[in-house]
XYZ file of C-alpha atoms in Angstrom:
595
model
C -4.800 6.065 7.985
C -2.837 3.001 9.328
C 0.140 3.868 11.400
C 3.444 2.672 9.840
C 4.148 -0.282 12.189
C 5.949 -3.558 11.989
C 2.769 -5.597 12.837
C -0.670 -5.297 13.359
C -1.842 -7.839 16.119
C -5.265 -7.533 15.293
C -4.393 -8.104 11.444
C -2.194 -10.591 12.368
C -4.853 -12.446 14.317
C -7.479 -12.245 11.648
C -4.743 -13.860 9.167
C -4.088 -16.493 11.498
C -7.944 -17.070 12.174
C -8.343 -18.668 8.666
C -6.019 -21.533 10.056
C -8.601 -22.324 12.746
C -10.686 -25.227 10.615
C -7.453 -27.013 9.995
C -5.969 -26.840 13.885
C -5.538 -30.344 14.097
C -3.372 -30.325 11.037
C -1.630 -27.485 12.246
C -0.749 -29.141 15.446
C 0.782 -32.190 13.968
C 2.771 -29.780 11.645
C 3.753 -27.839 14.585
C 4.910 -31.132 16.692
C 7.001 -32.260 13.507
C 8.680 -29.027 13.246
C 9.244 -28.884 16.942
C 11.324 -32.345 16.625
C 12.912 -30.771 13.451
C 14.115 -27.754 15.651
C 15.561 -30.335 18.105
C 17.659 -32.601 15.771
C 19.268 -29.674 14.215
C 21.292 -28.297 17.385
C 21.419 -31.830 18.505
C 24.203 -32.784 15.915
C 27.056 -30.302 16.910
C 26.737 -31.370 20.553
C 26.857 -35.341 19.219
C 30.117 -34.266 17.207
C 31.819 -32.294 20.205
C 31.059 -35.386 22.294
C 32.984 -37.559 19.635
C 36.060 -35.392 19.256
C 36.537 -34.763 22.702
C 35.421 -38.021 24.514
C 36.756 -40.422 21.844
C 38.697 -39.014 18.897
C 41.250 -36.877 21.127
C 41.423 -39.669 24.125
C 41.638 -42.725 21.515
C 38.758 -44.445 22.840
C 36.790 -45.626 19.622
C 34.506 -48.042 21.655
C 31.464 -45.863 21.617
C 32.237 -43.449 18.519
C 30.615 -45.824 16.097
C 27.367 -45.461 18.617
C 27.716 -41.716 18.170
C 28.170 -41.776 14.463
C 24.977 -43.839 13.951
C 23.052 -41.755 16.572
C 24.507 -38.616 13.987
C 23.505 -40.545 10.880
C 19.666 -41.136 12.359
C 19.382 -37.341 13.156
C 20.162 -36.201 9.926
C 17.887 -38.938 8.435
C 15.376 -38.287 10.719
C 15.551 -34.628 10.211
C 15.118 -35.020 6.525
C 11.816 -37.078 6.612
C 10.168 -34.782 9.021
C 11.207 -32.096 7.152
C 9.682 -33.152 4.244
C 6.442 -34.763 5.824
C 6.206 -31.032 7.589
C 6.759 -28.843 4.251
C 4.168 -31.005 2.710
C 1.224 -30.584 5.583
C 2.272 -26.732 5.931
C 1.800 -26.366 2.217
C -1.437 -28.672 2.285
C -2.842 -26.597 4.977
C -1.861 -23.252 3.610
C -3.605 -24.104 -0.059
C -6.642 -24.840 2.016
C -6.730 -21.616 4.160
C -6.006 -19.781 0.886
C -8.816 -21.396 -1.012
C -11.195 -20.700 1.860
C -9.726 -16.870 1.730
C -10.287 -16.449 -2.196
C -14.342 -18.190 -1.814
C -14.973 -15.807 0.731
C -13.766 -12.693 -1.154
C -15.346 -13.844 -4.381
C -18.830 -14.520 -2.410
C -18.494 -11.079 -0.483
C -18.056 -9.512 -3.972
C -20.885 -11.189 -5.511
C -23.181 -10.096 -2.629
C -22.521 -6.279 -2.921
C -24.940 -3.901 -4.561
C -24.424 -1.991 -7.922
C -23.321 0.994 -6.095
C -20.437 -0.906 -4.827
C -19.186 -1.834 -8.325
C -20.049 1.756 -9.425
C -17.172 2.916 -7.060
C -14.513 0.400 -7.387
C -12.338 -0.260 -10.344
C -12.469 -4.235 -11.893
C -9.137 -4.226 -11.732
C -8.757 -3.454 -8.095
C -11.186 -6.245 -7.123
C -8.973 -8.463 -9.659
C -6.059 -7.499 -7.660
C -7.663 -8.510 -4.381
C -8.875 -11.876 -5.370
C -5.681 -12.872 -7.187
C -2.056 -11.268 -6.100
C -3.409 -9.882 -2.565
C -4.826 -13.066 -1.640
C -1.639 -14.899 -3.213
C 0.344 -12.508 -1.000
C -1.164 -14.587 1.999
C -0.412 -18.070 0.955
C 3.225 -18.012 1.875
C 2.354 -17.137 5.358
C -0.779 -19.476 5.760
C 1.286 -22.293 4.064
C 4.350 -22.022 6.199
C 5.069 -18.757 7.304
C 3.645 -19.452 10.791
C 4.552 -22.894 11.605
C 8.264 -22.133 10.547
C 8.142 -18.738 12.503
C 7.791 -20.944 15.360
C 9.984 -23.621 14.436
C 12.922 -21.205 13.875
C 12.052 -19.657 17.460
C 12.386 -22.798 19.139
C 15.314 -23.776 17.341
C 16.991 -20.544 18.679
C 15.963 -21.638 22.095
C 17.426 -25.152 21.805
C 20.910 -23.809 20.166
C 20.796 -21.303 23.185
C 20.153 -24.195 25.732
C 22.863 -26.213 24.183
C 25.501 -23.517 23.793
C 24.935 -22.743 27.757
C 25.224 -26.452 28.727
C 28.617 -26.548 26.841
C 30.172 -23.215 27.918
C 28.371 -20.223 29.119
C 31.274 -17.715 28.589
C 31.082 -18.557 24.707
C 27.212 -18.422 24.692
C 27.316 -14.880 26.270
C 29.820 -13.879 23.416
C 27.519 -15.003 20.560
C 24.660 -13.907 22.112
C 26.750 -10.212 22.499
C 26.136 -9.451 18.897
C 22.005 -9.908 19.192
C 21.599 -5.912 20.055
C 22.709 -4.871 16.901
C 20.857 -7.741 14.986
C 17.605 -6.096 17.048
C 18.407 -2.608 15.957
C 18.897 -3.617 12.201
C 15.705 -5.677 12.359
C 14.059 -2.592 13.905
C 15.097 -0.543 11.124
C 14.229 -2.747 8.456
C 10.669 -3.421 10.020
C 9.960 0.364 10.385
C 10.716 0.856 6.576
C 9.629 -2.170 4.768
C 5.927 -2.340 5.636
C 4.933 0.680 4.153
C 6.998 0.042 1.068
C 5.098 -3.272 0.667
C 1.742 -1.488 1.183
C 2.946 1.129 -1.549
C 3.664 -1.866 -4.065
C 0.344 -3.594 -3.671
C -0.937 -0.122 -4.358
C 0.923 0.414 -7.725
C -0.007 -3.688 -8.599
C -3.819 -2.685 -8.208
C -3.068 0.490 -10.435
C -1.586 -1.418 -12.904
C -3.955 -4.202 -13.140
C -6.901 -1.712 -13.436
C -5.184 0.204 -16.027
C -4.774 -2.857 -18.194
C -8.088 -4.231 -17.556
C -9.715 -1.195 -18.747
C -7.520 -0.646 -21.748
C -7.612 -4.162 -23.560
C -11.527 -4.057 -22.714
C -11.740 -0.787 -24.347
C -8.958 -1.361 -27.103
C -11.508 -0.474 -29.841
C -11.891 3.126 -29.098
C -8.244 3.230 -28.027
C -7.338 2.048 -31.762
C -10.301 4.118 -33.293
C -9.322 7.365 -32.100
C -5.511 6.747 -32.496
C -4.714 6.916 -28.948
C -2.246 4.556 -28.822
C 1.016 6.981 -27.995
C -1.176 8.589 -25.425
C -2.122 5.876 -23.564
C 1.315 4.289 -24.138
C 2.445 7.250 -22.015
C 0.192 6.910 -19.379
C 1.206 3.231 -18.842
C 4.802 3.956 -18.941
C 4.131 6.645 -16.114
C 2.289 3.960 -14.253
C 4.767 1.242 -14.960
C 7.318 3.629 -13.810
C 6.114 4.029 -10.287
C 5.329 0.247 -9.757
C 9.105 0.173 -10.705
C 9.921 2.845 -8.255
C 8.209 1.205 -5.587
C 9.551 -2.300 -6.112
C 13.318 -0.843 -6.430
C 12.859 0.730 -2.723
C 11.781 -2.247 -1.629
C 14.996 -3.909 -2.772
C 16.891 -1.116 -1.343
C 15.782 -2.233 2.489
C 16.727 -5.689 1.576
C 20.253 -4.841 -0.027
C 21.154 -3.000 2.870
C 19.414 -5.818 5.633
C 20.880 -9.302 4.295
C 24.555 -8.053 4.005
C 24.275 -6.533 7.841
C 22.918 -9.782 8.706
C 25.803 -11.839 7.419
C 28.283 -9.098 8.744
C 26.779 -9.561 12.290
C 26.787 -13.539 11.906
C 30.585 -13.251 10.863
C 31.519 -11.104 13.524
C 29.878 -13.290 16.240
C 32.019 -16.306 14.945
C 35.249 -14.140 14.861
C 34.841 -13.532 18.530
C 34.317 -17.070 19.169
C 37.555 -17.847 17.335
C 39.186 -15.223 19.404
C 38.003 -15.992 22.839
C 37.538 -19.734 22.235
C 40.837 -19.937 20.755
C 42.689 -18.392 23.831
C 40.663 -20.304 26.182
C 41.795 -23.565 24.212
C 45.606 -22.735 24.047
C 45.018 -21.952 27.914
C 43.502 -25.445 28.196
C 40.096 -23.924 29.544
C 38.157 -25.258 26.723
C 38.488 -28.553 24.617
C 38.643 -28.518 20.964
C 35.199 -30.236 20.420
C 33.302 -27.503 22.038
C 34.874 -24.853 19.922
C 33.960 -26.671 17.139
C 30.645 -27.468 18.170
C 30.369 -23.394 18.869
C 31.318 -22.450 15.547
C 28.786 -24.539 14.204
C 26.031 -23.537 16.838
C 27.045 -19.902 15.518
C 26.211 -20.783 12.026
C 23.256 -22.588 12.926
C 22.050 -19.735 15.372
C 22.039 -16.982 12.539
C 20.287 -19.184 10.320
C 17.028 -19.247 11.910
C 17.388 -15.613 12.474
C 17.912 -15.062 8.738
C 14.772 -17.307 8.270
C 12.944 -15.260 10.580
C 13.875 -12.081 8.781
C 12.806 -13.651 5.351
C 9.488 -14.927 7.020
C 8.885 -11.623 8.497
C 9.708 -9.988 4.569
C 7.008 -12.639 3.709
C 4.570 -11.475 6.551
C 5.019 -7.982 5.732
C 3.989 -8.389 2.295
C 0.974 -10.593 3.684
C 0.089 -7.939 5.747
C 0.027 -5.316 2.863
C -2.100 -7.680 0.771
C -4.435 -8.686 4.044
C -4.987 -4.832 4.756
C -6.691 -4.637 1.199
C -8.213 -7.599 1.291
C -9.860 -7.008 4.617
C -10.586 -3.403 3.641
C -13.053 -5.118 1.136
C -14.598 -7.759 3.529
C -15.017 -5.025 5.944
C -16.946 -2.371 3.784
C -20.126 -4.186 2.857
C -22.434 -2.589 0.679
C -24.565 -5.566 0.064
C -28.603 -4.857 -0.145
C -30.338 -6.272 3.517
C -31.834 -9.617 2.498
C -31.826 -11.266 5.874
C -35.533 -11.418 7.207
C -36.577 -11.524 3.421
C -38.832 -14.422 2.223
C -39.946 -16.350 -1.234
C -43.521 -15.748 -1.916
C -45.287 -19.319 -1.859
C -46.110 -19.319 -5.374
C -44.839 -16.716 -8.330
C -45.959 -13.333 -8.791
C -49.040 -12.571 -10.324
C -47.479 -9.371 -11.829
C -48.769 -6.281 -10.617
C -46.380 -3.282 -10.025
C -46.809 -0.301 -7.875
C -44.248 2.651 -7.375
C -45.524 4.601 -4.472
C -43.795 7.988 -4.048
C -40.418 6.673 -5.097
C -37.465 8.534 -4.504
C -34.061 7.631 -5.185
C -30.191 9.446 -5.737
C -27.052 7.125 -6.885
C -24.902 9.954 -4.826
C -24.953 13.079 -2.478
C -23.725 16.504 -3.436
C -21.235 18.515 -1.764
C -23.346 19.760 0.682
C -24.511 16.071 1.580
C -28.175 16.607 0.226
C -28.866 13.641 -2.408
C -28.924 14.371 -5.997
C -32.244 13.044 -6.976
C -32.595 10.776 -10.052
C -36.538 9.918 -9.494
C -38.382 12.487 -7.600
C -41.670 11.086 -6.082
C -42.577 8.731 -8.934
C -45.565 6.474 -8.796
C -47.675 4.504 -10.976
C -49.158 1.113 -11.354
C -49.058 -1.328 -13.783
C -51.733 -4.138 -13.442
C -51.233 -7.663 -14.045
C -50.639 -8.696 -17.585
C -50.451 -5.089 -18.854
C -47.612 -4.006 -21.145
C -45.990 -0.809 -19.907
C -43.743 1.395 -21.748
C -41.049 4.143 -20.539
C -40.050 6.861 -22.422
C -37.960 10.246 -21.835
C -34.955 11.930 -22.686
C -31.415 10.942 -21.896
C -30.975 10.965 -18.074
C -34.602 10.833 -17.285
C -34.192 8.257 -15.039
C -35.849 5.090 -17.246
C -33.057 2.760 -16.698
C -33.178 3.678 -13.144
C -36.803 2.596 -12.803
C -35.699 -0.754 -14.021
C -32.632 -1.209 -11.453
C -34.932 -0.216 -8.738
C -37.575 -2.857 -9.664
C -34.676 -5.672 -9.938
C -33.510 -4.115 -6.688
C -30.136 -3.466 -7.922
C -30.492 -0.759 -5.407
C -32.388 0.422 -2.824
C -34.590 3.430 -2.756
C -34.393 6.468 0.042
C -37.976 7.011 -0.297
C -41.312 5.577 -0.913
C -42.138 1.699 -1.695
C -42.153 -0.395 -4.434
C -44.601 -3.403 -4.550
C -45.327 -6.407 -6.443
C -48.584 -8.017 -5.680
C -48.822 -5.410 -2.848
C -45.740 -6.750 -1.422
C -42.708 -4.539 -0.647
C -39.724 -5.915 -2.611
C -37.651 -5.321 0.443
C -39.619 -8.232 1.866
C -38.821 -10.815 -1.087
C -35.376 -12.707 -1.378
C -33.397 -10.846 -3.842
C -32.243 -14.127 -5.406
C -36.267 -14.997 -5.901
C -37.146 -11.480 -7.082
C -34.422 -11.594 -9.996
C -35.549 -15.113 -11.029
C -38.941 -14.176 -11.400
C -38.425 -11.081 -13.152
C -36.640 -11.474 -16.797
C -34.353 -8.489 -17.727
C -33.067 -8.429 -21.223
C -30.444 -5.295 -21.573
C -29.179 -3.393 -24.394
C -25.416 -4.525 -23.539
C -25.504 -8.048 -23.791
C -22.911 -10.254 -21.805
C -21.655 -13.576 -22.682
C -19.359 -16.043 -20.793
C -16.802 -18.027 -22.768
C -18.251 -21.439 -22.992
C -21.164 -23.165 -25.220
C -24.571 -21.307 -26.637
C -26.226 -23.749 -24.266
C -24.441 -22.809 -21.087
C -24.466 -19.204 -21.624
C -28.083 -19.594 -22.148
C -28.936 -22.073 -19.295
C -26.045 -20.460 -16.890
C -25.623 -23.969 -15.731
C -28.892 -24.524 -14.159
C -29.270 -28.140 -14.038
C -33.101 -27.379 -14.348
C -32.997 -25.912 -17.676
C -32.558 -28.862 -20.123
C -31.086 -28.292 -23.836
C -34.329 -29.329 -25.075
C -36.025 -26.458 -22.910
C -33.538 -24.069 -24.287
C -34.082 -25.297 -28.186
C -37.988 -24.552 -27.150
C -37.031 -20.981 -26.155
C -34.848 -20.657 -29.238
C -37.394 -21.710 -31.468
C -40.066 -19.223 -29.750
C -37.820 -16.382 -30.096
C -36.719 -16.995 -33.868
C -33.094 -17.614 -32.649
C -32.940 -21.160 -33.629
C -32.030 -20.911 -37.004
C -29.036 -19.305 -36.835
C -27.727 -21.406 -33.824
C -28.348 -24.386 -35.922
C -25.830 -22.848 -38.407
C -23.251 -22.175 -36.000
C -20.441 -24.908 -35.907
C -21.352 -27.212 -33.154
C -24.555 -25.604 -33.102
C -26.016 -25.597 -29.394
C -22.323 -26.305 -28.449
C -20.776 -24.031 -30.264
C -18.161 -21.693 -28.123
C -18.710 -18.244 -28.287
C -15.743 -17.137 -26.656
C -14.890 -14.520 -24.334
C -17.879 -11.894 -24.278
C -19.304 -13.591 -26.921
C -16.932 -11.740 -29.932
C -17.544 -15.149 -32.093
C -21.036 -13.775 -32.933
C -22.883 -10.479 -33.648
C -24.394 -7.887 -31.712
C -27.848 -8.865 -33.146
C -27.157 -12.529 -32.652
C -26.026 -11.984 -28.858
C -29.282 -9.920 -28.377
C -31.059 -13.051 -29.820
C -29.680 -14.971 -27.161
C -30.673 -12.858 -24.526
C -33.866 -13.063 -25.007
C -33.685 -16.728 -25.261
C -31.966 -16.741 -21.825
C -34.908 -14.972 -20.327
C -37.296 -16.999 -21.844
C -35.836 -20.117 -20.940
C -35.990 -19.043 -17.234
C -39.790 -18.828 -17.747
C -40.191 -15.412 -15.703
C -43.499 -14.097 -14.608
C -42.480 -10.237 -15.290
C -40.458 -9.354 -18.171
C -38.480 -6.233 -18.502
C -36.661 -5.031 -21.332
C -34.476 -1.987 -21.502
C -33.576 -0.813 -24.719
C -33.340 -4.801 -26.014
C -34.076 -4.411 -29.713
C -31.711 -1.430 -30.325
C -28.760 -3.470 -31.744
C -31.377 -5.461 -33.880
C -32.149 -5.036 -37.537
C -35.910 -4.053 -38.432
C -36.531 -7.420 -39.867
C -35.419 -9.155 -37.075
C -36.987 -7.059 -34.732
C -40.264 -7.561 -36.531
C -39.926 -11.340 -36.056
C -38.941 -10.808 -32.184
C -42.137 -8.376 -31.874
C -44.182 -11.151 -33.133
C -42.789 -14.204 -30.953
C -43.014 -11.428 -27.845
C -46.908 -11.235 -28.404
C -47.116 -14.540 -27.339
C -44.251 -14.938 -25.049
C -45.886 -11.887 -23.019
C -49.637 -13.406 -22.660
C -50.120 -13.375 -19.230
C -46.921 -11.684 -18.246
C -46.432 -7.980 -17.090
C -43.998 -6.334 -19.097
C -41.998 -3.420 -18.749
C -40.445 -1.678 -21.566
C -37.611 0.832 -22.036
C -37.360 1.729 -25.977
C -36.693 4.414 -28.311
C -38.531 2.950 -31.267
C -42.121 3.407 -31.790
C -42.780 -0.062 -33.019
C -42.170 -1.200 -29.555
C -44.133 1.334 -27.293
C -46.910 2.061 -30.047
C -49.301 -0.684 -28.817
C -48.298 -0.671 -25.050
C -51.148 -0.463 -22.607
C -49.731 2.267 -21.247
C -47.077 4.516 -21.666
C -45.126 6.392 -18.648
C -43.316 9.595 -19.603
C -40.578 10.931 -17.488
C -38.643 13.939 -17.652
C -35.772 14.799 -15.256
C -36.718 12.199 -12.680
C -40.423 13.219 -12.483
C -43.622 10.959 -13.804
C -44.808 13.954 -16.169
C -47.679 11.936 -18.023
C -49.193 8.510 -18.063
C -51.736 7.006 -20.791
C -51.910 5.376 -24.176
C -50.074 6.353 -27.000
C -53.249 7.954 -28.857
C -54.267 9.695 -25.865
C -50.650 11.036 -25.054
C -50.640 12.362 -28.637
C -53.698 14.005 -28.529
C -53.149 15.439 -25.209
C -50.522 17.942 -26.686
C -48.084 17.478 -23.875
C -44.493 16.358 -23.536
C -45.230 12.851 -24.970
C -46.741 14.768 -28.210
C -43.002 16.818 -28.347
C -41.164 13.673 -28.141
C -43.312 11.796 -30.493
C -42.850 14.937 -33.247
C -39.188 14.826 -32.297
C -38.241 11.258 -32.362
C -41.148 9.124 -33.406
C -42.897 11.087 -36.621
C -40.583 9.804 -39.035
C -40.746 5.933 -37.567
C -44.438 6.362 -37.821
C -44.534 7.655 -41.513
C -41.972 4.583 -42.211
C -44.124 1.970 -40.717
C -47.317 3.174 -42.353
C -45.805 2.465 -45.743
C -44.816 -0.699 -44.843
C -48.226 -1.681 -43.708
């Protein structure tokens, strides 16, 4: 748990670290802001000289030169201010780009266990609004803070050079300013953190319920979910209003302190001017300096607000970056050629989570089997027996706790993950399509896969006919999640996608469950050609998919109970025969009639 403190030095150092690639531009911006910080306090000093030495005395000889100097300072301050604003914003946007890329790259590298525990809406908040919270600090915050600090030093130097008594009077209100600022710092940091937390909750809720709107409407949950949304929205509003409360006290307090300082200057300086101890020009200059003095203080307070928001966002960003759940891939290598296709599970144990006492909640228990090169193996079992888990482990979405998984005699942990997943084609039951063209969803922007190759793969699977009937054909926009296509059409595209990549091993996880029987027969005939020379592993509930498998693996509660061909397992009278009687006999009768 982080302590409630104003600024975290280590955290601020990490934020500033993103400016290091642009340090030369930062130095240029700092030099510009340094000159601008000097030109502002220079103006009251020139005005005091003009009044005391020329206007009051009636000597106009040097007045025009001072006027030109004053105009030159104003013009130069404006030009340099514009250049500085442009450079700082350019630097900040470059740094924000780097932050967003780093966060997204980090998220992409994580194992599926990371996404099992992290709500999608929260990740969206990290890569969008939390990153944007850093934008103002990296764009202008750091440079502006330094510029305002130097401006305060320049103003103080000019004030002491003109009249040290009035300078002390002006600075006499600073302890009150420090107390107010410390109160503000102590309270607003935690509130900014709470606000970022509520934004993440709101985003998570919206993402989840927009995605699951079908279920909400199907079961008439609109009113219930609306009440939940109102509760979350109310907590978000409360957090925002508490932040506004601290601001509404802080800013009037700063104005009161500034006005009090001007009052002291008028009283002390007026008495001195009447007694002849102070000139009118110096008094006017001090009034201007007092206004200028509290302007950077206001700016620093505003920048502190921005910095606090950035720190709250940075905490959440770095919390993601500092928790790396990616699978080790540093010393892994690509095999010199593709896979031959032999798959071995050797005493594999795996658990997604641990029980309350710390022991693993085993999903697979000592699973061992071998699939020879070119064989077609099927996995069957009741729901929760570990079928999909075996596929996830083969694709190395997770790492096992015990045992080995070998491909061609090589432990998959010694093979680069990118190569492993490139050479194993996976077709899932739930198909995800991106917004974009059919061709893009099949090739996935791979420059090595041409439109002609995509068409050949579609013809091999039997999807070419329906694609040709689409508006725009292979350039048809399928829209977000492929909503313009039916479930069966999306499933066909997933087969085409895998075939276009020409994998050495093919894995099907309930891949034909969303396809009608006629289309399934078409795909089965196509797969007979596609699977020639390829090793395949199939999870399916349809007998037609597994009846002709070279071997069938029967799982029960994470244990491999039986292994063999369909006929052998049926004759053995074991668990597979029970599954066959419960699930497949009716399918067998229907298939016999059609044959």
